[in-house]
Amino acid sequence: MIVEIGHFALVLALGVAIVQGVVPLMASSVNNRRWMGIAGPASIAQFLLLCVSFAALTHAYVTSDFSVLNVANNSHTDKPMLYKVSGVWGNHEGSMLLWVLILATFGCAVEVFGRNLPTGLKSRTLAVQSLITVGFLMFILFTSNPFERLINVPINGNSLNPLLQDPGLAFHPPFLYLGYVGFSIAYSFAMAALIEGRVDASWARWVRPWTLAAWVFLTIGIGLGSWWAYYELGWGGWWFWDPVENASFMPWLAGTALLHSAIVVEKRGALKNWTIFLAIIAFGLSLMGTFLVRSGVLTSVHAFATDPERGIFILILLCIAIGGSFALYALRGPSLSGGGLFKPISREGSLLFNNWILTTATGVVLLGTLYPLFIDAIDAGKVSVGAPFYNRVFIPIMTPLVILMALGPLMSWKRTDAKAVLSRLYLVYGATLVAVVLTYILKGDDGWGGYFGMGLATWLATGVLWDLAERIKLGRTSFGDSMKRLIRQPRATWGMTIAHFGLAITIAGMTGAGNWKVENIQVMQFGEQLDVAGYTYTFESVRDVRGPNYDALEGTFTVHKGDKYITTLKSENRHYDTGGMPTTEAAIYTMFLGDLYAVVGDKSGDGYVTRLYWNPLVAWLWGGTLLLALGGVVSLTDRRHRIGAPKRAQKAAATEGAKA
Amino acid sequence: MKRKTRRLYMVLVGLCALGAVATIVLAALEDDIVFFFSPTEIMEKQDIRTDQRIRIGGLVEADSVKKAADGVTNLFTVTDLAHSIKVEYKGILPDLFREGQGVVTEGYFKGKTLIADEVLAKHDENYMPPEVADALKKSGKWKEGEPLTEALKNGHVPDADKAKDY
């Protein structure tokens, strides 16, 4: 019964979404405010209906109702509760339901938090948002219904793919979707602005927090996915330039560009057209990511459904959404008045440069991702584009961006004297030089990647700190006064400082993990010792252990540095009761300067094949990613986002005042 | 400087940057992409380049998986049921690596043997990598949906239709 309620709520939600998508747009074209107002309540109704629907599916999973096809295919009674719940989105149908639920959540949030938005803009935004929901609800109801019943109810289910039974991956999809789908709001705002033909500072101020929130979620989602790959796939890598990873990375790059260009619109009224364009691109890439991942056109280390019907449906949605918005953009874009002239060397100029590089990078990833498909389509052979390509292309493209990142915030709006900025940075130059030389001395001459990367990271980190020091006039006024200034810095400044500093940490982590990894593969017998990067591993034992729904082979190592005991590492090779593939749980001990990482493989002769790694600075990668996200959150709490935009709000206040 | 001249300079700088990016990308595409071949295609090639990364796909031949004397190098052959290629891989094979299962390996050729540094077996046991399915179809020994048990006495029946999604 509950399942049918869920199904029914889903159909009702489609009805509501159609009304919300069509009526306000028609009403606003004749300026009928009463009918425009329907968008708000409709968005709340739509959200509640989808909540009911999602809750019904979750209930079916939690109670292991195997009369539902989707549950029977993806769940099992002896799965731990966490994975029963995460099983809801651990499959195609359920994850699409989560997708629309998040779409509706964002719509509802605009209604709830956007009280000061003008009625016209708000209802148009909600209408566009709802049209996207209509598309995806139809997709679910017609091609991937999670509520489909089974006639012959099995005694137990097929369980979730063992690889996905993991805490990191339980939360990876929701975060990724919150990010992906979050860009839909920026898109809807952009569409609404194009329909209205008006983009101004207040528009940018309304759009920015939503973009920022989506960006934070996407950052965390990508980070979780990367972390999972690191400890679960058992070979110590954290980014593979896999097409599926690229599918989430492209919206992230475009979203990052959008975040920065929206600042220019908000502060200076320039780059309006460009910002609208980026909003379309960011969400378009999210949709394309969904298409690539869901349709099975990509070959990747992930295994995905190859259902042509679903692929074509999403492709049509993609064409309508992107084609339609570009048509509208071509029609209305030119009439958006520019403004805020600036010189090339200025804050705006550096933000524009940031945008060029980020969009170029997006284009390169897009090219690399689609190139094999293109080559295959013209029947010129089968190729794959992997890490060597991206490493070669990405480093030269991103380096200027990182260099400029330290300088941009120091520049003033409109025009800056480049020489004056550059001459103040002696400490930054010094620190960078020290970092390069120190890396060279410590690590020797093993490729330029190491000291180049460390130099870049130091440049950015010290540049960010220098900027903060200048803002609080450190050393130019009394220390107490500087501290007062430090406390009074706007949250947005704090957000930027934290995020940029986080990127510096991440770059250092990437450099370390990428250049100085030590990997040893060998056969070891019990009691045998091996030195890896100064740590002595002793292979202690292997035994069988029993988990909640799997048997595992547990290998134990003790690790010493000199005579000092460091830790005991236990890795597992799990075989799940329901069959499926065995999984490897690497044993990892994280330290400030690197991770000890051990995996036990098959039996070989008298011993076992073991893989022991020293993964330097990996903790910095995750730490830096968290700082990036934290910077976004801090910036989100900035006063101006809470107060709202001044311009139009003042007008509204004035008219209200006149009425009173 | 006049506004027009300055704009001209800007455009020139922009074009140069674009050209630089395009050059890097094209050079990287030329050198760093990996070509995929089926075992039959490798056999038909007269000269196998040893400086080019190559990816081959097929099934792990039954009874072909062996360990070299050092205990950690795996030797096996990848077949499209018409021809087989010897592969050497040092390291722990992925969890889903089995005889009779689809596999994609990547590395450089040394003589007639592929020295692989990457072995990809897919995440789901019912799933056949599209590249492998293609290689098998090309060799004419297998059609979509047809069980492989005839050709391979051991193990699972790969079935491209049953791909589990996530």
PDB file of C-alpha atoms in Angstrom, chain A residues 180-426:
ATOM      1  CA  TYR A 180      24.865  18.772 -10.003  1.00  0.00           C
ATOM      2  CA  VAL A 181      21.252  19.637  -9.444  1.00  0.00           C
ATOM      3  CA  GLY A 182      22.088  22.754  -7.473  1.00  0.00           C
ATOM      4  CA  PHE A 183      23.364  24.365 -10.663  1.00  0.00           C
ATOM      5  CA  SER A 184      19.803  24.028 -11.979  1.00  0.00           C
ATOM      6  CA  ILE A 185      18.876  27.018  -9.812  1.00  0.00           C
ATOM      7  CA  ALA A 186      21.562  29.183 -11.400  1.00  0.00           C
ATOM      8  CA  TYR A 187      20.271  27.968 -14.762  1.00  0.00           C
ATOM      9  CA  SER A 188      16.655  28.753 -13.879  1.00  0.00           C
ATOM     10  CA  PHE A 189      17.635  32.199 -12.643  1.00  0.00           C
ATOM     11  CA  ALA A 190      19.532  32.789 -15.864  1.00  0.00           C
ATOM     12  CA  MET A 191      16.554  31.702 -17.967  1.00  0.00           C
ATOM     13  CA  ALA A 192      14.221  33.903 -15.928  1.00  0.00           C
ATOM     14  CA  ALA A 193      16.593  36.839 -16.389  1.00  0.00           C
ATOM     15  CA  LEU A 194      16.735  36.233 -20.143  1.00  0.00           C
ATOM     16  CA  ILE A 195      12.937  36.075 -20.365  1.00  0.00           C
ATOM     17  CA  GLU A 196      12.728  39.304 -18.373  1.00  0.00           C
ATOM     18  CA  GLY A 197      15.620  40.759 -20.332  1.00  0.00           C
ATOM     19  CA  ARG A 198      17.178  42.153 -17.183  1.00  0.00           C
ATOM     20  CA  VAL A 199      20.431  41.282 -15.471  1.00  0.00           C
ATOM     21  CA  ASP A 200      21.762  43.557 -12.774  1.00  0.00           C
ATOM     22  CA  ALA A 201      23.777  43.574  -9.580  1.00  0.00           C
ATOM     23  CA  SER A 202      20.858  42.343  -7.491  1.00  0.00           C
ATOM     24  CA  TRP A 203      20.307  39.437  -9.883  1.00  0.00           C
ATOM     25  CA  ALA A 204      23.927  38.387  -9.377  1.00  0.00           C
ATOM     26  CA  ARG A 205      23.558  38.719  -5.636  1.00  0.00           C
ATOM     27  CA  TRP A 206      20.528  36.421  -5.648  1.00  0.00           C
ATOM     28  CA  VAL A 207      22.162  33.833  -7.867  1.00  0.00           C
ATOM     29  CA  ARG A 208      25.519  33.684  -6.125  1.00  0.00           C
ATOM     30  CA  PRO A 209      24.533  31.979  -2.853  1.00  0.00           C
ATOM     31  CA  TRP A 210      22.720  29.210  -4.758  1.00  0.00           C
ATOM     32  CA  THR A 211      25.678  28.646  -7.028  1.00  0.00           C
ATOM     33  CA  LEU A 212      27.981  28.703  -4.035  1.00  0.00           C
ATOM     34  CA  ALA A 213      25.870  26.132  -2.157  1.00  0.00           C
ATOM     35  CA  ALA A 214      25.792  23.841  -5.186  1.00  0.00           C
ATOM     36  CA  TRP A 215      29.518  24.259  -5.644  1.00  0.00           C
ATOM     37  CA  VAL A 216      30.196  23.329  -2.001  1.00  0.00           C
ATOM     38  CA  PHE A 217      28.132  20.157  -2.332  1.00  0.00           C
ATOM     39  CA  LEU A 218      29.793  19.228  -5.608  1.00  0.00           C
ATOM     40  CA  THR A 219      33.243  19.766  -4.085  1.00  0.00           C
ATOM     41  CA  ILE A 220      32.396  17.463  -1.178  1.00  0.00           C
ATOM     42  CA  GLY A 221      30.811  14.914  -3.527  1.00  0.00           C
ATOM     43  CA  ILE A 222      33.856  14.764  -5.794  1.00  0.00           C
ATOM     44  CA  GLY A 223      36.120  14.595  -2.730  1.00  0.00           C
ATOM     45  CA  LEU A 224      34.155  11.653  -1.294  1.00  0.00           C
ATOM     46  CA  GLY A 225      34.317   9.799  -4.607  1.00  0.00           C
ATOM     47  CA  SER A 226      38.045  10.332  -4.840  1.00  0.00           C
ATOM     48  CA  TRP A 227      38.566   9.238  -1.221  1.00  0.00           C
ATOM     49  CA  TRP A 228      36.524   6.091  -1.856  1.00  0.00           C
ATOM     50  CA  ALA A 229      38.595   5.215  -4.929  1.00  0.00           C
ATOM     51  CA  TYR A 230      41.726   5.686  -2.847  1.00  0.00           C
ATOM     52  CA  TYR A 231      40.923   3.203  -0.098  1.00  0.00           C
ATOM     53  CA  GLU A 232      38.541   0.848  -1.853  1.00  0.00           C
ATOM     54  CA  LEU A 233      40.037   0.135  -5.252  1.00  0.00           C
ATOM     55  CA  GLY A 234      43.225  -1.024  -3.571  1.00  0.00           C
ATOM     56  CA  TRP A 235      45.876   0.570  -5.719  1.00  0.00           C
ATOM     57  CA  GLY A 236      46.266   3.822  -3.895  1.00  0.00           C
ATOM     58  CA  GLY A 237      45.233   6.141  -6.707  1.00  0.00           C
ATOM     59  CA  TRP A 238      42.821   8.976  -6.042  1.00  0.00           C
ATOM     60  CA  TRP A 239      41.979  10.390  -9.450  1.00  0.00           C
ATOM     61  CA  PHE A 240      41.924   8.406 -12.670  1.00  0.00           C
ATOM     62  CA  TRP A 241      40.645  10.881 -15.243  1.00  0.00           C
ATOM     63  CA  ASP A 242      37.931   8.373 -15.804  1.00  0.00           C
ATOM     64  CA  PRO A 243      35.127   9.671 -18.035  1.00  0.00           C
ATOM     65  CA  VAL A 244      32.700   9.303 -15.166  1.00  0.00           C
ATOM     66  CA  GLU A 245      34.926  11.414 -12.940  1.00  0.00           C
ATOM     67  CA  ASN A 246      35.263  13.947 -15.738  1.00  0.00           C
ATOM     68  CA  ALA A 247      31.485  14.094 -15.924  1.00  0.00           C
ATOM     69  CA  SER A 248      31.454  15.552 -12.413  1.00  0.00           C
ATOM     70  CA  PHE A 249      34.637  17.581 -12.844  1.00  0.00           C
ATOM     71  CA  MET A 250      33.388  19.596 -15.841  1.00  0.00           C
ATOM     72  CA  PRO A 251      30.395  21.129 -14.007  1.00  0.00           C
ATOM     73  CA  TRP A 252      32.758  21.834 -11.119  1.00  0.00           C
ATOM     74  CA  LEU A 253      35.146  23.775 -13.356  1.00  0.00           C
ATOM     75  CA  ALA A 254      32.324  25.667 -15.035  1.00  0.00           C
ATOM     76  CA  GLY A 255      30.671  26.275 -11.647  1.00  0.00           C
ATOM     77  CA  THR A 256      33.918  27.663 -10.259  1.00  0.00           C
ATOM     78  CA  ALA A 257      34.110  30.040 -13.217  1.00  0.00           C
ATOM     79  CA  LEU A 258      30.475  31.048 -12.630  1.00  0.00           C
ATOM     80  CA  LEU A 259      31.140  31.798  -8.952  1.00  0.00           C
ATOM     81  CA  HIS A 260      33.879  34.210  -9.928  1.00  0.00           C
ATOM     82  CA  SER A 261      32.146  35.913 -12.823  1.00  0.00           C
ATOM     83  CA  ALA A 262      29.044  36.488 -10.688  1.00  0.00           C
ATOM     84  CA  ILE A 263      31.251  38.585  -8.381  1.00  0.00           C
ATOM     85  CA  VAL A 264      32.064  40.896 -11.286  1.00  0.00           C
ATOM     86  CA  VAL A 265      28.385  41.291 -12.179  1.00  0.00           C
ATOM     87  CA  GLU A 266      27.522  41.983  -8.565  1.00  0.00           C
ATOM     88  CA  LYS A 267      30.288  44.465  -7.841  1.00  0.00           C
ATOM     89  CA  ARG A 268      30.844  46.094 -11.194  1.00  0.00           C
ATOM     90  CA  GLY A 269      27.921  45.284 -13.470  1.00  0.00           C
ATOM     91  CA  ALA A 270      30.244  43.880 -16.155  1.00  0.00           C
ATOM     92  CA  LEU A 271      30.389  40.391 -17.736  1.00  0.00           C
ATOM     93  CA  LYS A 272      26.590  39.961 -17.592  1.00  0.00           C
ATOM     94  CA  ASN A 273      26.280  38.068 -20.846  1.00  0.00           C
ATOM     95  CA  TRP A 274      29.173  35.873 -19.973  1.00  0.00           C
ATOM     96  CA  THR A 275      27.751  34.998 -16.561  1.00  0.00           C
ATOM     97  CA  ILE A 276      24.428  33.968 -18.072  1.00  0.00           C
ATOM     98  CA  PHE A 277      26.320  31.853 -20.562  1.00  0.00           C
ATOM     99  CA  LEU A 278      28.278  30.141 -17.771  1.00  0.00           C
ATOM    100  CA  ALA A 279      25.101  29.424 -15.819  1.00  0.00           C
ATOM    101  CA  ILE A 280      23.708  27.634 -18.882  1.00  0.00           C
ATOM    102  CA  ILE A 281      26.988  25.778 -19.437  1.00  0.00           C
ATOM    103  CA  ALA A 282      27.346  24.660 -15.812  1.00  0.00           C
ATOM    104  CA  PHE A 283      23.929  23.039 -15.706  1.00  0.00           C
ATOM    105  CA  GLY A 284      24.210  21.827 -19.291  1.00  0.00           C
ATOM    106  CA  LEU A 285      27.380  19.973 -18.313  1.00  0.00           C
ATOM    107  CA  SER A 286      25.606  18.505 -15.289  1.00  0.00           C
ATOM    108  CA  LEU A 287      22.900  17.194 -17.615  1.00  0.00           C
ATOM    109  CA  MET A 288      25.503  15.913 -20.032  1.00  0.00           C
ATOM    110  CA  GLY A 289      27.282  14.180 -17.159  1.00  0.00           C
ATOM    111  CA  THR A 290      24.044  12.445 -16.264  1.00  0.00           C
ATOM    112  CA  PHE A 291      23.549  11.443 -19.878  1.00  0.00           C
ATOM    113  CA  LEU A 292      27.074  10.059 -20.284  1.00  0.00           C
ATOM    114  CA  VAL A 293      26.918   8.146 -17.029  1.00  0.00           C
ATOM    115  CA  ARG A 294      23.386   6.854 -17.377  1.00  0.00           C
ATOM    116  CA  SER A 295      23.248   5.960 -21.042  1.00  0.00           C
ATOM    117  CA  GLY A 296      26.268   3.673 -21.107  1.00  0.00           C
ATOM    118  CA  VAL A 297      27.893   5.405 -24.084  1.00  0.00           C
ATOM    119  CA  LEU A 298      31.089   5.626 -22.090  1.00  0.00           C
ATOM    120  CA  THR A 299      33.361   2.776 -21.308  1.00  0.00           C
ATOM    121  CA  SER A 300      34.832   3.233 -17.897  1.00  0.00           C
ATOM    122  CA  VAL A 301      35.971   1.330 -14.864  1.00  0.00           C
ATOM    123  CA  HIS A 302      32.460   1.838 -13.543  1.00  0.00           C
ATOM    124  CA  ALA A 303      29.873  -0.592 -14.846  1.00  0.00           C
ATOM    125  CA  PHE A 304      26.689   1.046 -15.968  1.00  0.00           C
ATOM    126  CA  ALA A 305      23.404   0.133 -17.524  1.00  0.00           C
ATOM    127  CA  THR A 306      23.302   0.163 -21.249  1.00  0.00           C
ATOM    128  CA  ASP A 307      19.681   0.851 -21.908  1.00  0.00           C
ATOM    129  CA  PRO A 308      19.356   2.765 -25.172  1.00  0.00           C
ATOM    130  CA  GLU A 309      15.823   3.902 -24.384  1.00  0.00           C
ATOM    131  CA  ARG A 310      16.957   5.709 -21.266  1.00  0.00           C
ATOM    132  CA  GLY A 311      19.931   7.204 -23.041  1.00  0.00           C
ATOM    133  CA  ILE A 312      17.784   8.613 -25.821  1.00  0.00           C
ATOM    134  CA  PHE A 313      15.302  10.069 -23.337  1.00  0.00           C
ATOM    135  CA  ILE A 314      18.044  11.938 -21.482  1.00  0.00           C
ATOM    136  CA  LEU A 315      19.608  12.994 -24.782  1.00  0.00           C
ATOM    137  CA  ILE A 316      16.306  14.561 -25.814  1.00  0.00           C
ATOM    138  CA  LEU A 317      16.036  16.329 -22.452  1.00  0.00           C
ATOM    139  CA  LEU A 318      19.610  17.534 -22.904  1.00  0.00           C
ATOM    140  CA  CYS A 319      18.883  18.877 -26.391  1.00  0.00           C
ATOM    141  CA  ILE A 320      15.751  20.700 -25.237  1.00  0.00           C
ATOM    142  CA  ALA A 321      17.409  22.195 -22.166  1.00  0.00           C
ATOM    143  CA  ILE A 322      20.643  23.273 -23.816  1.00  0.00           C
ATOM    144  CA  GLY A 323      19.264  24.013 -27.283  1.00  0.00           C
ATOM    145  CA  GLY A 324      16.307  25.939 -25.861  1.00  0.00           C
ATOM    146  CA  SER A 325      18.424  27.993 -23.528  1.00  0.00           C
ATOM    147  CA  PHE A 326      20.991  28.839 -26.177  1.00  0.00           C
ATOM    148  CA  ALA A 327      18.229  29.898 -28.544  1.00  0.00           C
ATOM    149  CA  LEU A 328      16.831  32.162 -25.850  1.00  0.00           C
ATOM    150  CA  TYR A 329      20.341  33.396 -25.124  1.00  0.00           C
ATOM    151  CA  ALA A 330      20.949  34.225 -28.776  1.00  0.00           C
ATOM    152  CA  LEU A 331      17.630  36.059 -28.905  1.00  0.00           C
ATOM    153  CA  ARG A 332      17.917  38.054 -25.698  1.00  0.00           C
ATOM    154  CA  GLY A 333      21.608  38.067 -24.864  1.00  0.00           C
ATOM    155  CA  PRO A 334      22.644  40.941 -27.163  1.00  0.00           C
ATOM    156  CA  SER A 335      20.067  43.267 -25.619  1.00  0.00           C
ATOM    157  CA  LEU A 336      21.554  42.896 -22.131  1.00  0.00           C
ATOM    158  CA  SER A 337      23.405  46.123 -21.614  1.00  0.00           C
ATOM    159  CA  GLY A 338      27.016  45.852 -20.608  1.00  0.00           C
ATOM    160  CA  GLY A 339      28.591  48.173 -18.124  1.00  0.00           C
ATOM    161  CA  GLY A 340      31.509  48.748 -15.832  1.00  0.00           C
ATOM    162  CA  LEU A 341      34.440  49.338 -18.137  1.00  0.00           C
ATOM    163  CA  PHE A 342      37.796  48.130 -16.846  1.00  0.00           C
ATOM    164  CA  LYS A 343      41.423  47.861 -17.850  1.00  0.00           C
ATOM    165  CA  PRO A 344      42.995  44.472 -18.524  1.00  0.00           C
ATOM    166  CA  ILE A 345      45.126  44.708 -15.396  1.00  0.00           C
ATOM    167  CA  SER A 346      42.558  45.035 -12.645  1.00  0.00           C
ATOM    168  CA  ARG A 347      40.488  42.851 -10.341  1.00  0.00           C
ATOM    169  CA  GLU A 348      37.887  42.394 -13.074  1.00  0.00           C
ATOM    170  CA  GLY A 349      40.629  41.614 -15.545  1.00  0.00           C
ATOM    171  CA  SER A 350      42.079  38.917 -13.334  1.00  0.00           C
ATOM    172  CA  LEU A 351      38.642  37.409 -12.732  1.00  0.00           C
ATOM    173  CA  LEU A 352      38.052  37.403 -16.472  1.00  0.00           C
ATOM    174  CA  PHE A 353      41.393  35.668 -16.941  1.00  0.00           C
ATOM    175  CA  ASN A 354      40.326  33.123 -14.311  1.00  0.00           C
ATOM    176  CA  ASN A 355      37.194  32.519 -16.367  1.00  0.00           C
ATOM    177  CA  TRP A 356      39.097  32.072 -19.607  1.00  0.00           C
ATOM    178  CA  ILE A 357      41.361  29.490 -18.061  1.00  0.00           C
ATOM    179  CA  LEU A 358      38.604  27.618 -16.278  1.00  0.00           C
ATOM    180  CA  THR A 359      36.479  27.455 -19.420  1.00  0.00           C
ATOM    181  CA  THR A 360      39.504  26.380 -21.468  1.00  0.00           C
ATOM    182  CA  ALA A 361      40.142  23.654 -18.904  1.00  0.00           C
ATOM    183  CA  THR A 362      36.486  22.629 -19.097  1.00  0.00           C
ATOM    184  CA  GLY A 363      36.783  22.513 -22.871  1.00  0.00           C
ATOM    185  CA  VAL A 364      39.894  20.344 -22.674  1.00  0.00           C
ATOM    186  CA  VAL A 365      38.205  17.855 -20.337  1.00  0.00           C
ATOM    187  CA  LEU A 366      35.171  17.846 -22.615  1.00  0.00           C
ATOM    188  CA  LEU A 367      37.390  17.203 -25.624  1.00  0.00           C
ATOM    189  CA  GLY A 368      39.244  14.401 -23.851  1.00  0.00           C
ATOM    190  CA  THR A 369      35.999  12.823 -22.727  1.00  0.00           C
ATOM    191  CA  LEU A 370      34.224  13.019 -26.057  1.00  0.00           C
ATOM    192  CA  TYR A 371      37.213  12.408 -28.352  1.00  0.00           C
ATOM    193  CA  PRO A 372      37.083   8.585 -28.050  1.00  0.00           C
ATOM    194  CA  LEU A 373      33.336   8.663 -28.758  1.00  0.00           C
ATOM    195  CA  PHE A 374      33.946  10.852 -31.782  1.00  0.00           C
ATOM    196  CA  ILE A 375      36.758   8.654 -33.115  1.00  0.00           C
ATOM    197  CA  ASP A 376      34.567   5.609 -32.624  1.00  0.00           C
ATOM    198  CA  ALA A 377      31.633   7.286 -34.343  1.00  0.00           C
ATOM    199  CA  ILE A 378      33.629   8.002 -37.496  1.00  0.00           C
ATOM    200  CA  ASP A 379      34.982   4.458 -37.287  1.00  0.00           C
ATOM    201  CA  ALA A 380      38.610   5.505 -37.012  1.00  0.00           C
ATOM    202  CA  GLY A 381      39.483   2.950 -34.384  1.00  0.00           C
ATOM    203  CA  LYS A 382      39.071   2.715 -30.670  1.00  0.00           C
ATOM    204  CA  VAL A 383      41.113   4.933 -28.432  1.00  0.00           C
ATOM    205  CA  SER A 384      41.057   5.969 -24.837  1.00  0.00           C
ATOM    206  CA  VAL A 385      42.243   9.233 -23.412  1.00  0.00           C
ATOM    207  CA  GLY A 386      43.667   8.844 -19.964  1.00  0.00           C
ATOM    208  CA  ALA A 387      45.871  10.347 -17.324  1.00  0.00           C
ATOM    209  CA  PRO A 388      48.966  11.038 -19.504  1.00  0.00           C
ATOM    210  CA  PHE A 389      46.932  13.321 -21.775  1.00  0.00           C
ATOM    211  CA  TYR A 390      45.376  15.283 -18.936  1.00  0.00           C
ATOM    212  CA  ASN A 391      48.604  15.537 -16.980  1.00  0.00           C
ATOM    213  CA  ARG A 392      50.362  16.955 -19.996  1.00  0.00           C
ATOM    214  CA  VAL A 393      47.625  19.422 -20.847  1.00  0.00           C
ATOM    215  CA  PHE A 394      46.321  20.393 -17.436  1.00  0.00           C
ATOM    216  CA  ILE A 395      49.527  21.482 -15.767  1.00  0.00           C
ATOM    217  CA  PRO A 396      50.448  24.148 -18.368  1.00  0.00           C
ATOM    218  CA  ILE A 397      46.856  25.411 -18.517  1.00  0.00           C
ATOM    219  CA  MET A 398      46.277  25.638 -14.782  1.00  0.00           C
ATOM    220  CA  THR A 399      49.682  27.000 -13.760  1.00  0.00           C
ATOM    221  CA  PRO A 400      48.985  30.582 -14.916  1.00  0.00           C
ATOM    222  CA  LEU A 401      45.675  30.432 -13.052  1.00  0.00           C
ATOM    223  CA  VAL A 402      47.354  29.480  -9.788  1.00  0.00           C
ATOM    224  CA  ILE A 403      49.997  32.160 -10.274  1.00  0.00           C
ATOM    225  CA  LEU A 404      47.334  34.757 -10.875  1.00  0.00           C
ATOM    226  CA  MET A 405      45.234  33.516  -7.957  1.00  0.00           C
ATOM    227  CA  ALA A 406      47.783  34.950  -5.551  1.00  0.00           C
ATOM    228  CA  LEU A 407      47.824  38.305  -7.393  1.00  0.00           C
ATOM    229  CA  GLY A 408      44.160  38.844  -8.314  1.00  0.00           C
ATOM    230  CA  PRO A 409      42.833  39.616  -4.831  1.00  0.00           C
ATOM    231  CA  LEU A 410      45.628  42.191  -4.372  1.00  0.00           C
ATOM    232  CA  MET A 411      44.495  44.165  -7.401  1.00  0.00           C
ATOM    233  CA  SER A 412      41.976  46.939  -7.163  1.00  0.00           C
ATOM    234  CA  TRP A 413      38.827  47.208  -9.243  1.00  0.00           C
ATOM    235  CA  LYS A 414      38.890  49.016 -12.587  1.00  0.00           C
ATOM    236  CA  ARG A 415      42.643  49.508 -12.879  1.00  0.00           C
ATOM    237  CA  THR A 416      45.769  48.488 -11.039  1.00  0.00           C
ATOM    238  CA  ASP A 417      49.412  49.354 -11.255  1.00  0.00           C
ATOM    239  CA  ALA A 418      50.899  45.916 -11.875  1.00  0.00           C
ATOM    240  CA  LYS A 419      54.379  47.019 -10.874  1.00  0.00           C
ATOM    241  CA  ALA A 420      53.193  48.273  -7.501  1.00  0.00           C
ATOM    242  CA  VAL A 421      51.476  44.961  -6.773  1.00  0.00           C
ATOM    243  CA  LEU A 422      54.457  42.887  -7.875  1.00  0.00           C
ATOM    244  CA  SER A 423      57.000  44.957  -5.959  1.00  0.00           C
ATOM    245  CA  ARG A 424      55.185  44.423  -2.647  1.00  0.00           C
ATOM    246  CA  LEU A 425      55.444  40.653  -2.822  1.00  0.00           C
ATOM    247  CA  TYR A 426      59.084  40.107  -1.845  1.00  0.00           C
TER     248      TYR A 426
END
